[in-house]
Amino acid sequence: MIRLFVALDIPAPLRQRLHAMGKDIPGARPAPRDQIHLTLRFIGEVDDGMALDIEASLAAVRSPPFSLSVRGVGCFPHRGTPRVLWAGLSESRELDILHTHIENRLIACGLPPEPGKFSPHITLARLRDCPRRQADAFLADKALFRSEDFPVEGFVLYASRLLKSGAVHVARASWPLGAT
Ligand code: 3AM
């Protein structure tokens, strides 16, 4: 069995900036700099045959390239004890369209539809025992954070291995975005 998810890579200089933000929070476990990504779809555990089907199916996705920028920050859950701090993204119809194409290809493979609404974000840090007011201070401090636009030219299927030290992500396949 293999644990999979589909994601967008973030350019290295922006990953560096986001990682530095995540490091500022007392008591937070920042996302490893080289693993900072935007999850398009968490798939979960599948067997090797299904993983091959998923790869073949995702190869058929046709969606145009586009630009995104990081806009502000937030946390999950929105109320109560915060567990994840994240950076938000600019509104993007193209991102929604790409997500829908991927979702449809995965459903065609026999996976159950994704529960809940797609909520694009980039995880900055995971929190344990972080008081709400500390997370709120971070959210207020970074509320106006904006990045430059960055190009989205492809998407990636990652395998995620859960180790004691945290998840390790390995790219299994990636595909360019192009004219539809
Ligand atoms: O990109 P982020 O950090 O938001 O939290 C996991 C991570 O999200 C999420 O998938 C991404 C790659 O691991 N994830 C892990 N288990 C999940 C689950 N059971 C999950 N998302 C939804 N359901």
XYZ file of C-alpha atoms and ligand atoms in Angstrom:
203
model
C 0.000 0.000 0.000
C 1.107 3.513 -0.702
C -0.180 6.832 0.630
C -0.697 9.366 -2.140
C -1.651 12.976 -2.630
C -1.676 15.398 -5.558
C -0.067 18.799 -5.103
C 1.366 21.925 -6.672
C 5.007 22.674 -6.027
C 5.912 26.128 -4.755
C 8.998 27.911 -6.150
C 12.025 27.530 -3.862
C 12.427 31.244 -2.923
C 8.775 31.423 -1.826
C 9.093 28.110 0.053
C 12.012 29.668 1.903
C 9.941 32.730 2.886
C 6.990 30.603 4.000
C 9.258 28.321 5.990
C 10.766 31.335 7.748
C 7.233 32.479 8.681
C 6.397 29.042 10.086
C 9.562 29.070 12.194
C 8.550 32.293 13.960
C 5.704 30.676 15.878
C 6.563 29.512 19.381
C 5.656 25.859 19.963
C 4.979 25.173 16.282
C 6.470 22.421 14.127
C 7.150 24.239 10.845
C 6.597 22.327 7.604
C 9.987 21.168 6.265
C 11.165 23.820 3.814
C 11.568 21.430 0.904
C 8.132 19.879 1.467
C 6.067 23.071 1.449
C 3.345 22.524 -1.167
C -0.286 23.199 -2.016
C -2.363 20.018 -1.716
C -4.849 19.643 -4.568
C -6.226 16.311 -3.424
C -5.356 13.942 -0.582
C -5.860 10.386 -1.885
C -4.735 8.214 1.033
C -3.655 4.570 1.027
C -4.057 2.664 -2.215
C -2.571 -0.594 -3.526
C 0.069 -0.671 -6.272
C -2.468 -1.472 -8.999
C -4.647 1.495 -8.061
C -1.555 3.729 -7.876
C -0.753 2.804 -11.491
C -4.366 3.466 -12.542
C -4.236 6.853 -10.821
C -0.994 7.745 -12.592
C -2.424 6.821 -15.982
C -5.608 8.728 -15.297
C -3.877 11.894 -14.067
C -1.692 11.856 -17.186
C -4.872 12.589 -19.158
C -5.629 15.849 -17.285
C -5.560 18.831 -19.665
C -5.632 22.230 -17.993
C -3.975 25.560 -18.835
C -1.044 27.035 -16.905
C -1.785 30.001 -14.644
C -0.394 32.238 -11.900
C -1.081 32.285 -8.177
C 0.057 34.378 -5.259
C -0.009 33.856 -1.523
C -2.530 36.057 0.285
C -2.747 36.211 4.046
C -2.800 33.416 6.611
C -5.319 31.333 8.531
C -5.642 28.289 10.725
C -7.544 25.005 10.994
C -9.840 24.558 12.763
C -11.228 28.060 12.469
C -12.421 27.913 16.090
C -11.065 26.221 19.177
C -7.544 24.867 19.552
C -5.558 25.620 16.393
C -3.777 22.630 14.830
C -2.522 23.915 11.475
C -1.362 27.368 10.430
C -1.489 28.030 6.719
C -0.987 30.675 4.062
C -3.905 31.420 1.750
C -3.960 31.830 -2.012
C -5.311 34.417 -4.403
C -8.712 33.580 -5.897
C -8.120 31.502 -9.006
C -10.684 30.065 -11.362
C -7.913 28.125 -13.091
C -6.928 26.506 -9.791
C -10.544 25.437 -9.214
C -10.737 24.078 -12.751
C -7.513 22.098 -12.328
C -8.789 20.726 -9.017
C -12.078 19.688 -10.667
C -10.257 17.934 -13.539
C -8.111 15.996 -11.055
C -11.105 15.141 -8.881
C -13.019 13.836 -11.917
C -10.080 11.675 -13.041
C -9.765 10.190 -9.542
C -13.484 9.431 -9.352
C -13.166 7.750 -12.770
C -10.499 5.510 -11.170
C -13.048 4.392 -8.577
C -12.015 6.589 -5.655
C -14.801 8.043 -3.518
C -15.441 11.774 -4.094
C -13.470 14.124 -1.908
C -15.500 14.922 1.202
C -15.918 18.630 1.796
C -15.107 21.678 -0.245
C -11.678 22.301 -1.777
C -10.001 24.814 0.490
C -6.658 25.792 -1.070
C -3.927 26.554 1.441
C -0.235 26.027 2.058
C 0.522 24.490 5.452
C 3.156 26.512 7.298
C 3.230 24.733 10.634
C 1.489 22.170 12.801
C 0.728 23.132 16.364
C 0.574 21.190 19.569
C -0.679 22.847 22.737
C -0.550 26.266 21.149
C -2.832 28.674 22.995
C -5.435 30.303 20.763
C -4.169 33.788 21.585
C -0.676 32.899 20.365
C -2.046 31.662 17.044
C -4.269 34.750 16.857
C -1.235 36.996 17.362
C 0.524 35.266 14.458
C -2.579 35.532 12.271
C -2.937 39.243 13.018
C 0.756 39.887 12.424
C 0.809 38.156 9.019
C -2.697 39.039 7.839
C -1.376 41.364 5.136
C 1.284 38.978 3.848
C 1.346 38.937 0.050
C 3.722 37.179 -2.302
C 4.643 37.953 -5.872
C 2.705 36.037 -8.494
C 4.282 32.691 -9.255
C 3.654 30.478 -12.285
C 1.908 27.112 -11.957
C 3.207 25.014 -14.797
C 2.492 21.492 -13.624
C 1.203 19.254 -10.860
C 2.721 16.363 -8.946
C 1.637 13.000 -7.542
C 3.423 12.508 -4.218
C 3.892 9.426 -2.100
C 3.918 10.277 1.604
C 5.591 7.963 4.103
C 4.715 8.570 7.712
C 7.807 8.285 9.887
C 8.175 9.054 13.581
C 10.024 12.231 12.617
C 7.165 13.314 10.336
C 5.985 12.685 6.781
C 8.482 12.251 3.947
C 7.181 13.174 0.516
C 8.585 11.602 -2.658
C 7.388 12.684 -6.108
C 6.140 9.658 -8.080
C 5.155 11.487 -11.243
C 4.527 15.011 -12.460
C 2.737 16.429 -15.475
C 2.971 19.806 -17.188
C -0.043 22.020 -17.646
C -0.637 22.988 -21.234
C -3.145 24.134 -23.786
C -6.480 22.317 -23.498
O -1.106 20.064 2.451
P -1.588 19.928 3.849
O -0.487 20.030 4.851
O -2.759 20.782 4.175
O -2.599 17.123 6.217
C -2.140 16.410 5.073
C -1.444 17.307 4.087
O -2.197 18.486 3.972
C -3.323 15.961 4.272
O -2.786 15.718 2.983
C -1.643 16.529 2.792
C -0.468 15.686 2.413
O -0.204 14.756 3.425
N -3.947 14.773 4.827
C -3.364 13.785 5.522
N -4.277 12.873 5.893
C -5.471 13.309 5.434
C -6.799 12.812 5.484
N -7.101 11.659 6.092
C -5.261 14.528 4.756
N -6.259 15.214 4.180
C -7.489 14.689 4.271
N -7.760 13.530 4.889
